Amino acid sequence: MNASKLLVVAAAMSMSATAFAAGAHGGGHGASSGEPGKASEAGRTITVEMYDNYYEPETIEVKPGETVRFVVENKGNLVHEFNIGTPAMHENHQKEMKMMVEHGVIQGGKLNKQMMDMDMGNGHSMKHDDPNSVLLEPGQSQELVWKFTGKGSIEFACNVPGHYQAGMYGDVNFK
Amino acid sequence: MKTRLLTGFLSLLMPALVLAGEYDLTVDRVNIDTGDFVKEGIGYNGKSPGPVMRFKEGENVKINVTNNLDEMTSIHWHGLILPFDQDGVPGISYPGIKPGETFTYEFPIQQAGTYWFHSHSGFQEPDGAFGAIVIEPEGREPFRYDRDYVVQLTDKHPHSGDRIMRNLKMMPDYYNREQQTVGEFFSDAAENGLMNTLQDRMAWGDMRMMKADVEDVQGFTGMINGMGPDQNWTGLFEPGERIRLRFINSSAMTYFDVRIPGLDMTVVQADGNNVQPVNVDEFRIGVAETYDVIVRPKDAQAYTIFAESMGRSGYARATLAPEEGMEAAVPQLREPARLTMADMGAMHGMDHGSMDMSGAQDMSEMDHSTMQGMDHSGMDQGSMTMSEKGPSDPFYAKGSGIVPTAANGGKFLSYADLKAQDPLYEDREPTREIELSLTGNMERYTWSINGVKYEDADPIRLQYGERVRFKFVNTTMMTHPMHLHGMWSILDAGAGEWNPVKHTISVAPGTTVYMETEVDAPGQWAFHCHLSYHAAAGMFRKVIVEGGPDATQSKAAVATEEGGDA
């Protein structure tokens, strides 16, 4: 539990630019999925369970401007991600996730934490610390607070190679 | 096809609702039109391929099969787990179905996924007697799609199965159009030196094989869902939809390399069992295998499903399109692959006792360094993405001439990529190992296991409850899709507890492949190479499972009494 709390803090602080940069390249629908939210502003909690390879629920409804506290639980036997983004952002992120698999960071049901922290040069690492995403081993759970700023084509998705393509995504519908 | 659902009265009395479906199939003489030629064949319910049988996991099925032929027939439910006397192999499961008779199969559906069914009598299957099976799971699928299509491949030949077998027996290279010519000899000699080329040819001659034996029956028209390349079977979609394509290779003899230019494919199932999704550009489907892939065409355009035969002697073609009548470009066939000396690799250091191996000595004296230079002779250099050492795949011999590469330079599926989505069996140490050498003499068109053909062989006896590790050693120059009936084949893909579960294991030339089987199905079963003419020539065994629930033992005795051909 301590570890996951730390991760949340780290995630909230790091504010890595990659998610937003990717969105800008993606184009279409303004290409913004929102921004990290403050827990104090979250009006409600949505629990998202991750199985092999699908989510429950597969659609969520939000209001523009709403902040939601997600509790993400990995109930499967494989590593899964919960990532909020536009389809274009997911497509870009899939390349990074492919690299993580090729480097042995993600191995079926295990995450190689040591390798995630490794310095890959030029300030890069495979930490996977973008604030719009959590990456969990089987049995783990973690919180993510997200503010949905505007309407747009937003999905939550698992970008572990093959999972999104096989249908591990859910729709964010704006009311 | 589905005549009635018998869910009424009885199920009301039972705590759990048991679904029971009754189905009718007739076995008929039919005409098969490939677009290149029309010929008489055998089909089901008046057509070849027969209908797609759609079952539901947990359902008890009753299938009435009426034989309208003037010869014996049978139906084998390929990949289904069922009591052995419902497995449909004449002489092993039952005597078969006589002309004019109706046989009623009854068994519970205990699995989900894509499978197929076919005759196990004579050469009825190459003559067209096959169809598809789609089983919907009890729970949800571990993936999503908006629509699904069966994509059933075959290699329709203008000659009947009987005639092909006769010709092969008389002249094993009868259908081999890719033999090397005198001209090629001189061009090889110019490139590799006269002595090396001579030694190469002599070695191949001694092996009783011809260098171009990637496919021993050429001259077919590739078909998808009963339609030839020009007839162009078309599956419709709305842009943005996910489509599940259920590829089934019902060919008599032909492996296909399948791609859909412009679309990524995500493989989600192999042989009916879900695998962890793998994104690929192309995959090779062995005879009798199935692969389910999910594609997502985003644009309102046509896409070609292109299936080139492994030896590049033919292809099947179909289309995915938003509307009927749309087509996309059809790629050219790539250059034929040629076997290399590496494809003989496993012959070194093996027990040669059972084989005609008079040439082995000469081979070991050869200068192996020259082989490196030869490896690429038949390969499409343009399609190669790897270094000059050539592409590699742990399921092909090192330096093999038939290692597949993706036409677009991207990812080609390997057995090593297959990992079970949800392992069916707990991983445990096998209780024993059985070595099976896949053997043959191409010059006489004999195919066998451990050098002994079916009619001369003792059955393989397994004990109920054991876990057997089978070691396939392919000593021939051909790829053999080995199919064990009744029990799953757990392919050793190096993934331990995640090893995938299949019903057909392809063994490439010069390789050793392991599979494990939990012996959990009493009775007697067929175990054979699924290339029709190899099985018929003797690469076939009966497997007897001893022990287990008592009742089945006496049934086995009855089934064998009547005999018949497998």
XYZ file of C-alpha atoms in Angstrom:
741
model
C 0.000 0.000 0.000
C 2.865 2.328 0.864
C 4.446 1.682 -2.456
C 1.316 2.494 -4.361
C 0.798 5.707 -2.407
C 4.324 6.737 -3.250
C 3.661 6.000 -6.889
C 0.616 8.226 -6.895
C 2.656 11.057 -5.430
C 5.447 10.493 -7.882
C 2.986 10.371 -10.737
C 1.279 13.568 -9.678
C 4.582 15.408 -9.297
C 6.369 14.275 -12.376
C 3.906 15.808 -14.855
C 5.747 14.208 -17.682
C 5.088 16.027 -20.891
C 4.847 12.988 -23.128
C 1.119 12.442 -22.811
C 0.325 16.006 -23.758
C 2.917 16.203 -26.485
C 1.565 13.064 -28.060
C -1.890 14.534 -28.001
C -0.758 17.616 -29.822
C 0.637 15.520 -32.660
C -2.430 13.375 -32.838
C -4.756 16.091 -34.008
C -8.512 15.888 -34.158
C -11.100 16.878 -31.572
C -8.732 19.259 -29.871
C -6.833 16.145 -28.816
C -6.940 16.814 -25.110
C -8.010 14.218 -22.624
C -8.078 16.531 -19.632
C -5.576 17.064 -16.843
C -4.530 15.587 -13.518
C -7.150 16.401 -10.897
C -6.992 17.237 -7.213
C -8.358 14.531 -4.950
C -10.182 17.181 -2.922
C -12.160 18.198 -6.003
C -13.244 14.689 -6.931
C -16.989 14.475 -6.601
C -17.159 10.709 -6.959
C -15.168 7.534 -7.198
C -15.344 5.069 -10.075
C -13.845 1.638 -9.573
C -12.428 0.134 -12.760
C -11.526 -3.543 -12.714
C -9.007 -4.833 -15.222
C -9.257 -8.399 -16.445
C -7.453 -10.366 -19.211
C -8.038 -8.420 -21.502
C -10.970 -6.147 -20.808
C -12.311 -3.577 -18.361
C -15.341 -3.561 -16.178
C -17.092 -1.215 -16.767
C -16.419 -0.619 -20.460
C -18.049 2.807 -20.586
C -18.121 5.673 -18.135
C -20.125 8.868 -18.239
C -18.687 12.191 -17.099
C -19.622 15.859 -17.263
C -17.243 18.310 -18.894
C -15.110 19.816 -16.148
C -15.782 16.983 -13.726
C -13.001 15.565 -11.569
C -13.208 11.828 -10.959
C -11.269 9.657 -8.558
C -10.581 6.301 -10.220
C -9.689 3.233 -8.228
C -8.077 0.862 -10.695
C -7.735 -2.800 -9.734
C -5.905 -5.433 -11.759
C -7.888 -8.628 -11.305
C -6.267 -10.454 -14.204
C -3.153 -12.583 -14.528
C -1.315 -10.189 -16.835
C 0.111 -6.687 -16.501
C -2.453 -4.073 -17.564
C -2.640 -0.346 -17.977
C -5.401 2.154 -17.354
C -4.650 5.159 -19.521
C -6.947 8.085 -20.268
C -6.341 9.622 -23.677
C -7.463 10.229 -27.215
C -7.142 7.368 -29.729
C -4.117 9.161 -31.219
C -2.437 9.421 -27.814
C -2.999 5.738 -27.243
C -1.513 4.911 -30.620
C 1.628 6.850 -29.769
C 1.868 5.358 -26.313
C 1.614 1.858 -27.804
C 5.048 2.346 -29.345
C 6.509 3.089 -25.913
C 4.795 0.091 -24.401
C 6.101 -2.110 -27.189
C 9.595 -0.976 -26.266
C 8.914 -1.846 -22.630
C 7.978 -5.379 -23.644
C 10.966 -5.704 -25.953
C 13.271 -4.613 -23.125
C 11.708 -7.079 -20.734
C 10.129 -4.402 -18.516
C 6.727 -6.028 -18.979
C 6.839 -9.811 -18.870
C 3.373 -11.325 -18.963
C 2.289 -10.967 -15.355
C 5.363 -9.127 -14.048
C 6.878 -5.664 -14.127
C 10.620 -5.299 -13.872
C 10.760 -2.280 -11.527
C 14.535 -2.068 -11.553
C 14.621 -1.737 -15.282
C 11.862 0.851 -15.218
C 14.079 3.107 -13.091
C 17.115 2.586 -15.274
C 18.538 5.654 -16.951
C 18.140 5.137 -20.682
C 20.215 8.229 -21.494
C 19.044 11.734 -22.404
C 16.936 11.794 -19.278
C 14.694 9.015 -20.570
C 13.551 6.099 -18.518
C 10.799 3.548 -18.809
C 9.246 4.657 -15.512
C 5.816 4.911 -17.019
C 4.924 7.789 -14.744
C 2.563 9.807 -16.929
C -0.231 11.244 -14.770
C -2.956 9.982 -17.108
C -1.993 6.376 -16.632
C -1.383 3.587 -14.165
C 0.382 0.323 -14.949
C -0.338 -2.564 -12.616
C 0.766 -6.094 -11.945
C -1.898 -8.686 -11.178
C -3.415 -8.070 -7.753
C -2.311 -4.447 -7.525
C -4.591 -1.467 -7.315
C -3.956 2.255 -7.555
C -5.813 5.551 -7.627
C -5.845 8.123 -10.355
C -7.581 11.488 -10.087
C -8.472 13.043 -13.406
C -10.228 16.221 -14.468
C -12.119 15.918 -17.759
C -11.768 19.433 -19.096
C -13.741 19.341 -22.328
C -15.675 17.152 -24.687
C -13.767 15.034 -27.144
C -13.025 11.546 -28.259
C -11.557 10.018 -25.136
C -11.002 6.385 -24.307
C -9.457 4.622 -21.376
C -7.195 1.952 -22.721
C -4.554 -0.626 -22.025
C -1.628 -0.132 -24.359
C 0.266 -3.295 -23.481
C 1.014 -4.601 -27.011
C -2.024 -6.285 -28.521
C -4.394 -5.476 -25.673
C -5.890 -2.294 -27.135
C -6.169 -3.912 -30.562
C -7.932 -6.912 -29.066
C -10.482 -4.559 -27.524
C -9.153 -3.591 -24.079
C -10.504 -0.073 -24.092
C -13.523 1.752 -22.771
C -15.387 4.846 -23.882
C -15.644 8.058 -21.950
C -19.032 9.570 -22.807
C -19.786 13.174 -21.991
C -23.200 13.971 -20.673
C -29.618 -26.405 -40.185
C -30.603 -26.037 -36.554
C -33.883 -27.866 -36.603
C -35.106 -27.519 -33.082
C -34.057 -26.572 -29.607
C -34.992 -29.164 -27.070
C -34.819 -26.839 -24.139
C -38.402 -27.038 -23.067
C -39.884 -29.459 -20.644
C -36.847 -31.190 -19.166
C -34.891 -28.089 -18.431
C -37.734 -26.742 -16.352
C -37.235 -29.634 -13.982
C -33.487 -29.240 -13.794
C -31.637 -26.757 -11.619
C -29.339 -25.640 -14.426
C -30.565 -24.948 -17.907
C -28.944 -27.406 -20.261
C -29.032 -26.308 -23.850
C -29.510 -29.053 -26.377
C -29.378 -28.507 -30.102
C -30.132 -30.896 -32.919
C -28.515 -30.463 -36.309
C -28.708 -32.268 -39.649
C -25.928 -32.745 -42.145
C -26.107 -34.595 -45.426
C -23.007 -35.832 -47.213
C -23.460 -35.174 -50.912
C -21.791 -35.261 -54.285
C -21.389 -31.622 -55.303
C -19.805 -29.538 -58.007
C -16.956 -27.296 -56.985
C -16.257 -24.260 -59.158
C -12.898 -22.615 -58.452
C -13.176 -20.066 -61.226
C -10.291 -21.903 -62.936
C -12.086 -25.224 -63.307
C -15.230 -27.042 -62.213
C -14.991 -30.487 -60.768
C -17.064 -32.986 -58.910
C -16.360 -33.302 -55.229
C -17.959 -34.010 -51.882
C -19.733 -31.520 -49.662
C -22.228 -31.134 -46.839
C -25.839 -30.017 -47.224
C -25.184 -29.717 -50.958
C -22.118 -27.461 -50.815
C -18.382 -27.460 -50.315
C -17.353 -26.192 -47.901
C -20.278 -27.287 -45.777
C -22.153 -24.978 -43.417
C -20.636 -23.141 -40.465
C -21.853 -25.126 -37.461
C -22.531 -22.687 -34.612
C -22.601 -24.185 -31.137
C -22.649 -22.780 -27.641
C -20.305 -23.901 -24.888
C -22.235 -26.093 -22.454
C -24.680 -27.253 -25.119
C -25.379 -30.923 -25.738
C -25.365 -31.417 -29.475
C -27.035 -34.109 -31.501
C -25.905 -34.181 -35.136
C -27.617 -36.442 -37.649
C -25.274 -37.216 -40.520
C -26.875 -38.817 -43.565
C -24.580 -40.436 -46.114
C -25.897 -39.788 -49.641
C -22.709 -41.156 -51.249
C -22.274 -44.621 -52.680
C -19.266 -45.191 -50.434
C -18.534 -45.149 -46.684
C -18.077 -41.796 -45.023
C -17.341 -40.265 -41.626
C -17.106 -36.880 -39.919
C -14.324 -35.946 -37.519
C -14.863 -32.858 -35.329
C -11.383 -31.438 -35.524
C -10.168 -30.080 -32.191
C -13.280 -30.915 -30.201
C -12.923 -32.671 -26.870
C -15.469 -35.483 -26.856
C -15.948 -39.176 -26.080
C -13.732 -41.214 -28.396
C -16.636 -43.057 -30.005
C -17.935 -39.692 -31.279
C -14.600 -38.669 -32.810
C -15.445 -39.991 -36.266
C -12.370 -41.943 -37.340
C -13.302 -45.197 -39.083
C -11.497 -48.173 -37.584
C -10.592 -46.279 -34.414
C -13.721 -44.511 -33.128
C -16.369 -46.449 -35.003
C -16.843 -48.344 -38.263
C -17.960 -45.295 -40.254
C -21.252 -44.415 -41.920
C -22.536 -46.710 -44.666
C -24.122 -45.406 -47.873
C -27.749 -44.421 -47.283
C -27.405 -44.549 -43.504
C -27.776 -41.823 -40.890
C -25.409 -41.750 -37.931
C -26.281 -39.578 -34.961
C -23.423 -38.004 -33.071
C -24.146 -36.878 -29.517
C -21.683 -35.090 -27.311
C -21.418 -32.145 -24.933
C -19.665 -28.982 -26.105
C -16.987 -28.330 -23.470
C -14.991 -25.556 -25.102
C -15.268 -22.407 -27.190
C -13.512 -21.039 -30.257
C -12.932 -21.722 -33.931
C -12.682 -25.313 -35.148
C -13.658 -27.334 -38.190
C -15.008 -30.692 -39.249
C -14.084 -33.009 -42.083
C -14.402 -36.509 -43.400
C -11.822 -39.001 -42.138
C -12.531 -41.500 -44.921
C -10.264 -41.948 -47.916
C -9.620 -38.674 -49.722
C -13.059 -37.198 -49.175
C -11.593 -34.270 -47.276
C -9.293 -33.138 -50.141
C -12.292 -33.687 -52.389
C -14.217 -31.036 -50.456
C -15.776 -32.719 -47.400
C -15.153 -30.101 -44.712
C -16.861 -27.227 -42.922
C -16.297 -24.796 -40.047
C -17.290 -24.900 -36.394
C -17.743 -21.746 -34.317
C -18.415 -22.151 -30.609
C -19.598 -19.213 -28.568
C -18.191 -19.207 -25.021
C -20.352 -19.402 -21.911
C -18.835 -16.244 -20.495
C -17.575 -13.222 -22.347
C -14.684 -13.337 -24.820
C -11.462 -11.793 -23.554
C -11.530 -9.444 -26.530
C -14.088 -7.370 -28.446
C -15.203 -7.260 -32.022
C -18.151 -5.892 -33.955
C -18.480 -8.759 -36.417
C -16.762 -11.993 -37.286
C -16.134 -14.022 -40.400
C -14.922 -17.530 -40.990
C -12.070 -17.514 -43.519
C -11.687 -21.140 -44.526
C -8.771 -21.884 -46.825
C -8.271 -24.837 -49.097
C -6.055 -25.971 -51.953
C -8.483 -27.256 -54.553
C -6.796 -29.514 -57.071
C -8.226 -30.456 -60.475
C -7.345 -34.098 -59.780
C -9.280 -36.233 -57.314
C -7.542 -37.320 -54.130
C -7.339 -40.927 -55.298
C -5.691 -39.911 -58.539
C -3.188 -37.635 -56.786
C -2.181 -40.448 -54.448
C -1.740 -42.870 -57.366
C 0.401 -40.361 -59.231
C 2.525 -39.600 -56.177
C 3.119 -43.280 -55.584
C 4.185 -43.774 -59.212
C 6.206 -40.592 -59.470
C 6.684 -38.632 -56.232
C 7.650 -35.467 -58.088
C 4.605 -35.642 -60.360
C 3.186 -32.422 -58.907
C 6.501 -30.721 -58.170
C 6.817 -27.921 -60.686
C 9.621 -26.152 -58.924
C 12.353 -28.665 -59.533
C 15.677 -27.200 -60.294
C 16.580 -27.104 -63.924
C 19.798 -27.678 -65.788
C 19.991 -23.934 -66.308
C 19.789 -23.344 -62.596
C 22.565 -25.845 -62.091
C 24.879 -23.768 -64.249
C 23.899 -20.503 -62.603
C 24.462 -22.042 -59.168
C 27.781 -23.355 -60.418
C 28.788 -19.893 -61.571
C 27.886 -18.422 -58.208
C 29.060 -21.085 -55.846
C 31.639 -22.954 -57.835
C 31.209 -26.156 -59.785
C 32.399 -28.525 -57.101
C 30.214 -27.029 -54.390
C 27.198 -27.152 -56.626
C 27.918 -30.736 -57.622
C 28.353 -31.759 -54.002
C 25.151 -30.008 -53.093
C 23.196 -31.803 -55.795
C 24.727 -35.144 -54.979
C 23.898 -34.744 -51.323
C 20.299 -33.974 -52.168
C 20.099 -36.946 -54.457
C 21.407 -39.162 -51.708
C 18.760 -37.866 -49.358
C 16.095 -39.185 -51.709
C 14.733 -35.687 -51.738
C 14.548 -32.909 -54.215
C 15.660 -29.478 -53.206
C 12.383 -27.848 -54.073
C 10.218 -30.158 -51.981
C 8.580 -27.354 -50.036
C 5.274 -28.487 -51.519
C 4.830 -31.919 -53.023
C 1.393 -31.267 -54.505
C 1.299 -28.150 -56.664
C -1.120 -27.070 -59.353
C -4.016 -26.208 -57.060
C -6.288 -23.184 -56.900
C -6.331 -21.543 -53.485
C -9.856 -20.955 -52.233
C -11.425 -19.002 -49.391
C -14.920 -19.979 -48.245
C -15.418 -21.914 -51.458
C -14.340 -19.119 -53.788
C -11.256 -18.904 -55.989
C -9.100 -15.782 -56.377
C -11.223 -14.378 -59.212
C -14.504 -15.160 -57.472
C -13.171 -13.049 -54.590
C -15.066 -13.843 -51.410
C -15.874 -10.495 -49.757
C -16.525 -9.682 -46.104
C -18.247 -6.371 -45.445
C -17.407 -3.895 -42.682
C -18.092 -0.359 -41.513
C -14.904 1.694 -41.137
C -13.673 1.724 -37.538
C -15.185 -1.647 -36.676
C -13.155 -4.431 -35.180
C -13.521 -7.603 -37.227
C -12.657 -11.057 -35.979
C -11.405 -13.245 -38.797
C -11.462 -16.945 -38.041
C -8.814 -18.440 -40.329
C -9.047 -22.191 -40.817
C -6.649 -24.071 -43.075
C -8.639 -26.987 -44.494
C -6.091 -27.700 -47.210
C -5.056 -31.194 -48.083
C -1.380 -30.267 -48.373
C -0.781 -26.525 -48.398
C 0.547 -24.136 -45.788
C -0.383 -20.508 -46.391
C 1.369 -17.243 -45.484
C -1.453 -14.808 -44.780
C -1.417 -11.026 -44.832
C -3.838 -8.134 -45.364
C -1.798 -5.274 -46.863
C -2.667 -2.044 -45.047
C -3.993 -3.720 -41.900
C -2.295 -4.835 -38.705
C -3.567 -8.132 -37.428
C -3.819 -9.023 -33.751
C -3.717 -12.772 -33.194
C -6.028 -13.648 -30.293
C -6.604 -17.358 -30.704
C -4.753 -20.374 -32.067
C -6.428 -23.736 -32.609
C -9.503 -22.604 -30.693
C -7.608 -21.548 -27.574
C -7.182 -17.904 -26.660
C -3.641 -16.596 -26.713
C -2.207 -13.394 -25.331
C -2.765 -10.929 -28.173
C 0.133 -10.575 -30.613
C 0.295 -7.842 -33.249
C 1.605 -9.193 -36.537
C 1.879 -8.225 -40.184
C 1.737 -11.782 -41.445
C 1.368 -15.332 -40.201
C 1.847 -18.850 -41.527
C -1.072 -21.219 -41.063
C -0.258 -24.905 -41.186
C -2.630 -27.493 -42.565
C -5.474 -28.067 -40.045
C -4.503 -25.120 -37.844
C -6.780 -22.194 -37.023
C -5.834 -18.632 -36.114
C -8.269 -15.943 -35.057
C -7.137 -12.407 -35.697
C -8.744 -9.043 -35.017
C -8.340 -6.291 -37.595
C -9.643 -2.752 -37.540
C -9.938 -1.122 -40.953
C -10.390 2.576 -40.337
C -10.783 3.728 -43.935
C -13.684 3.148 -46.318
C -11.576 1.203 -48.765
C -11.107 -2.401 -49.827
C -8.358 -4.596 -48.345
C -7.067 -7.822 -49.882
C -6.717 -10.932 -47.754
C -3.771 -12.556 -49.473
C -2.719 -16.105 -48.650
C 0.366 -17.269 -50.533
C 1.237 -20.921 -50.367
C 4.460 -21.597 -48.445
C 6.147 -22.827 -51.628
C 4.705 -19.871 -53.592
C 3.087 -22.122 -56.188
C -0.375 -20.662 -55.666
C -2.506 -18.341 -53.590
C -5.932 -17.704 -52.202
C -7.435 -14.255 -52.194
C -10.435 -12.573 -50.617
C -11.476 -9.024 -49.793
C -12.666 -6.960 -46.868
C -14.618 -3.968 -48.103
C -17.312 -1.487 -47.077
C -19.392 -2.574 -50.109
C -19.701 -5.570 -52.419
C -17.715 -5.257 -55.618
C -14.859 -3.160 -54.257
C -11.349 -4.570 -54.654
C -7.823 -3.703 -53.640
C -4.585 -4.551 -55.409
C -3.630 -8.231 -55.376
C 0.081 -8.650 -54.645
C 2.376 -10.721 -56.833
C 3.544 -14.077 -55.566
C 6.992 -13.845 -54.035
C 9.882 -15.959 -55.310
C 9.640 -19.596 -54.264
C 11.547 -20.488 -51.139
C 14.145 -23.212 -51.500
C 15.166 -25.643 -48.851
C 18.785 -25.406 -47.795
C 21.199 -27.921 -46.348
C 20.179 -26.534 -42.961
C 16.758 -28.038 -43.432
C 18.502 -31.404 -43.205
C 20.109 -30.332 -39.940
C 18.511 -32.797 -37.587
C 19.920 -35.688 -39.554
C 23.295 -35.220 -37.978
C 23.795 -37.126 -34.772
C 20.493 -38.904 -34.994
C 19.609 -42.507 -34.850
C 19.659 -43.329 -38.513
C 18.721 -46.953 -38.048
C 15.300 -46.742 -39.565
C 16.123 -44.568 -42.513
C 17.555 -44.835 -45.924
C 20.584 -42.761 -45.115
C 23.272 -44.007 -47.464
C 24.231 -40.435 -48.188
C 24.809 -39.303 -44.649
C 28.539 -39.954 -44.737
C 29.072 -37.858 -47.816
C 27.171 -35.047 -46.241
C 29.263 -34.886 -43.124
C 32.390 -34.673 -45.257
C 31.114 -31.635 -47.061
C 32.586 -28.250 -46.584
C 29.967 -26.619 -44.447
C 31.269 -23.150 -45.053
C 29.907 -23.310 -48.548
C 26.415 -23.799 -47.235
C 26.330 -20.297 -45.883
C 26.671 -18.998 -49.373
C 23.792 -21.085 -50.624
C 21.232 -20.277 -48.037
C 19.690 -17.356 -49.813
C 19.632 -18.736 -53.298
C 15.902 -19.074 -53.436
C 14.902 -16.259 -51.188
C 13.370 -12.954 -51.918
C 16.141 -10.641 -50.839
C 13.821 -7.668 -50.959
C 11.604 -9.067 -48.274
C 14.396 -9.806 -45.872
C 14.659 -7.618 -42.872
C 17.398 -9.417 -41.036
C 21.125 -9.321 -41.455
C 22.888 -11.305 -44.117
C 22.635 -14.338 -41.879
C 18.999 -14.509 -42.841
C 15.866 -14.379 -40.767
C 15.605 -16.642 -37.777
C 12.819 -18.325 -35.885
C 13.430 -20.929 -33.179
C 10.894 -23.203 -34.868
C 12.945 -23.461 -38.068
C 16.395 -24.932 -38.584
C 19.165 -22.357 -38.393
C 19.787 -21.171 -41.942
C 16.614 -22.828 -43.177
C 15.376 -21.687 -46.552
C 11.748 -21.586 -45.464
C 11.905 -19.243 -42.469
C 9.014 -16.915 -43.173
C 9.462 -13.160 -43.435
C 6.780 -10.515 -43.676
C 6.294 -9.035 -47.128
C 6.315 -5.522 -45.665
C 9.426 -6.170 -43.573
C 7.373 -6.197 -40.373
C 6.459 -8.812 -37.812
C 5.854 -12.431 -38.828
C 4.163 -14.597 -36.209
C 6.293 -17.365 -34.696
C 5.180 -20.250 -32.504
C 7.497 -18.604 -29.961
C 5.019 -15.695 -29.748
C 2.123 -17.915 -28.716
C 1.298 -17.743 -25.021
C -1.865 -19.067 -23.458
C -4.266 -16.350 -22.396
C -5.559 -18.495 -19.558
C -3.638 -21.779 -19.257
C -5.952 -24.764 -19.435
C -3.754 -27.078 -17.392
C -1.521 -26.558 -14.418
C 2.101 -26.795 -15.432
C 3.790 -29.941 -14.146
C 6.705 -32.200 -14.936
C 5.907 -34.765 -17.612
C 5.835 -38.322 -16.364
C 7.706 -39.634 -19.400
C 8.939 -38.767 -22.868
C 8.090 -40.478 -26.143
C 10.301 -39.774 -29.129
C 8.657 -39.816 -32.530
C 10.865 -39.439 -35.580
C 8.970 -38.155 -38.571
C 10.372 -40.224 -41.390
C 9.934 -40.669 -45.090
C 11.413 -41.647 -48.386
C 10.416 -39.152 -51.007
C 11.520 -41.322 -53.895
C 9.013 -43.981 -52.988
C 6.503 -41.575 -51.441
C 6.499 -43.445 -48.161
C 5.827 -41.491 -45.001
C 6.063 -42.974 -41.563
C 6.801 -42.495 -37.863
C 10.021 -44.003 -36.488
C 10.460 -45.553 -39.937
C 7.333 -47.701 -39.596
C 4.140 -46.992 -41.474
C 0.705 -47.208 -39.879
C -0.297 -50.672 -41.070
C 2.916 -52.204 -39.674
C 2.974 -50.280 -36.397
C 1.885 -51.096 -32.874
C -0.367 -48.510 -31.246
C 1.118 -45.975 -28.850
C -0.122 -46.890 -25.386
C -0.651 -44.118 -22.850
C -1.868 -44.377 -19.256
C -4.837 -42.327 -18.143
C -3.614 -39.562 -15.808
C -0.064 -39.286 -17.049
C 1.474 -36.278 -18.727
C 3.481 -37.358 -21.726
C 6.149 -35.283 -23.395
C 6.303 -36.009 -27.115
C 9.554 -35.272 -28.901
C 9.046 -34.810 -32.634
C 12.253 -35.138 -34.625
C 11.652 -34.212 -38.227
C 14.160 -36.123 -40.344
C 12.403 -35.300 -43.599
C 12.557 -32.263 -45.838
C 8.886 -31.478 -45.440
C 6.927 -29.683 -42.763
C 4.488 -31.966 -40.949
C 1.401 -30.721 -39.074
C 0.986 -33.358 -36.382
C -2.523 -33.794 -35.035
C -3.398 -35.787 -31.923
C -7.103 -36.461 -31.582
C -9.063 -36.304 -28.342
C -6.490 -34.625 -26.096
C -4.774 -31.262 -26.200
C -1.246 -30.740 -27.426
C 0.587 -28.312 -25.155
C 3.250 -26.839 -27.428
C 6.588 -26.230 -25.741
C 7.075 -22.676 -26.933
C 9.519 -21.925 -24.130
C 6.882 -20.094 -22.115
C 6.557 -22.554 -19.207
C 3.148 -22.255 -17.579
C 2.043 -19.989 -20.454
C 2.752 -22.558 -23.178
C -0.128 -22.523 -25.674
C -2.564 -25.368 -26.083
C -3.119 -26.546 -29.663
C -4.566 -29.450 -31.612
C -2.066 -29.373 -34.452
C 1.682 -28.906 -34.050
C 3.695 -28.009 -37.106
C 7.208 -29.446 -37.228
C 9.555 -27.829 -39.753
C 12.312 -29.776 -41.554
C 15.466 -30.336 -39.569
C 13.882 -29.372 -36.268
C 12.913 -31.017 -33.018
C 9.700 -29.809 -31.410
C 8.247 -30.859 -28.074
C 4.668 -31.000 -26.975
C 3.083 -32.325 -23.809
C -0.250 -34.031 -23.393
C -2.297 -34.484 -20.265
C -3.714 -37.939 -20.859
C -7.247 -37.213 -19.711
C -9.407 -38.874 -22.351
C -9.902 -42.622 -22.220
C -10.377 -44.712 -25.327
C -8.486 -44.819 -28.583
C -7.515 -41.990 -30.826
C -5.857 -41.161 -34.120
C -2.496 -39.361 -34.188
C -1.160 -38.359 -37.585
C 0.378 -35.908 -40.004
C -2.507 -33.837 -41.352
C -1.112 -33.638 -44.890
C -3.665 -35.914 -46.522
C -1.251 -37.917 -48.654
C 1.303 -38.281 -45.879
C -1.331 -39.622 -43.489
C -2.549 -42.031 -46.153
C 1.009 -43.156 -46.895
C 1.478 -44.175 -43.267
C 2.531 -41.193 -41.118
C -0.180 -42.191 -38.716
C -0.564 -43.957 -35.369
C -3.334 -45.252 -33.210
C -3.078 -44.078 -29.601
C -4.700 -46.197 -26.902
C -5.351 -44.614 -23.520
C -5.387 -47.354 -20.901
C -7.137 -46.974 -17.561
C -9.553 -44.290 -16.570
C -13.274 -44.659 -16.053
C -14.278 -48.305 -16.568
C -17.188 -47.935 -18.930
C -15.116 -46.753 -21.867
C -12.902 -49.832 -21.958
C -15.651 -52.135 -23.149
C -16.794 -49.580 -25.725
C -13.275 -49.487 -27.176
C -13.397 -53.228 -27.767
C -16.621 -52.883 -29.740
C -15.341 -50.047 -31.869
C -12.262 -51.966 -32.983
C -14.092 -55.125 -33.930
C -15.504 -53.715 -37.112
C -12.241 -52.293 -38.325
C -12.127 -50.195 -41.451
C -9.729 -47.694 -42.906
C -8.584 -44.699 -40.982
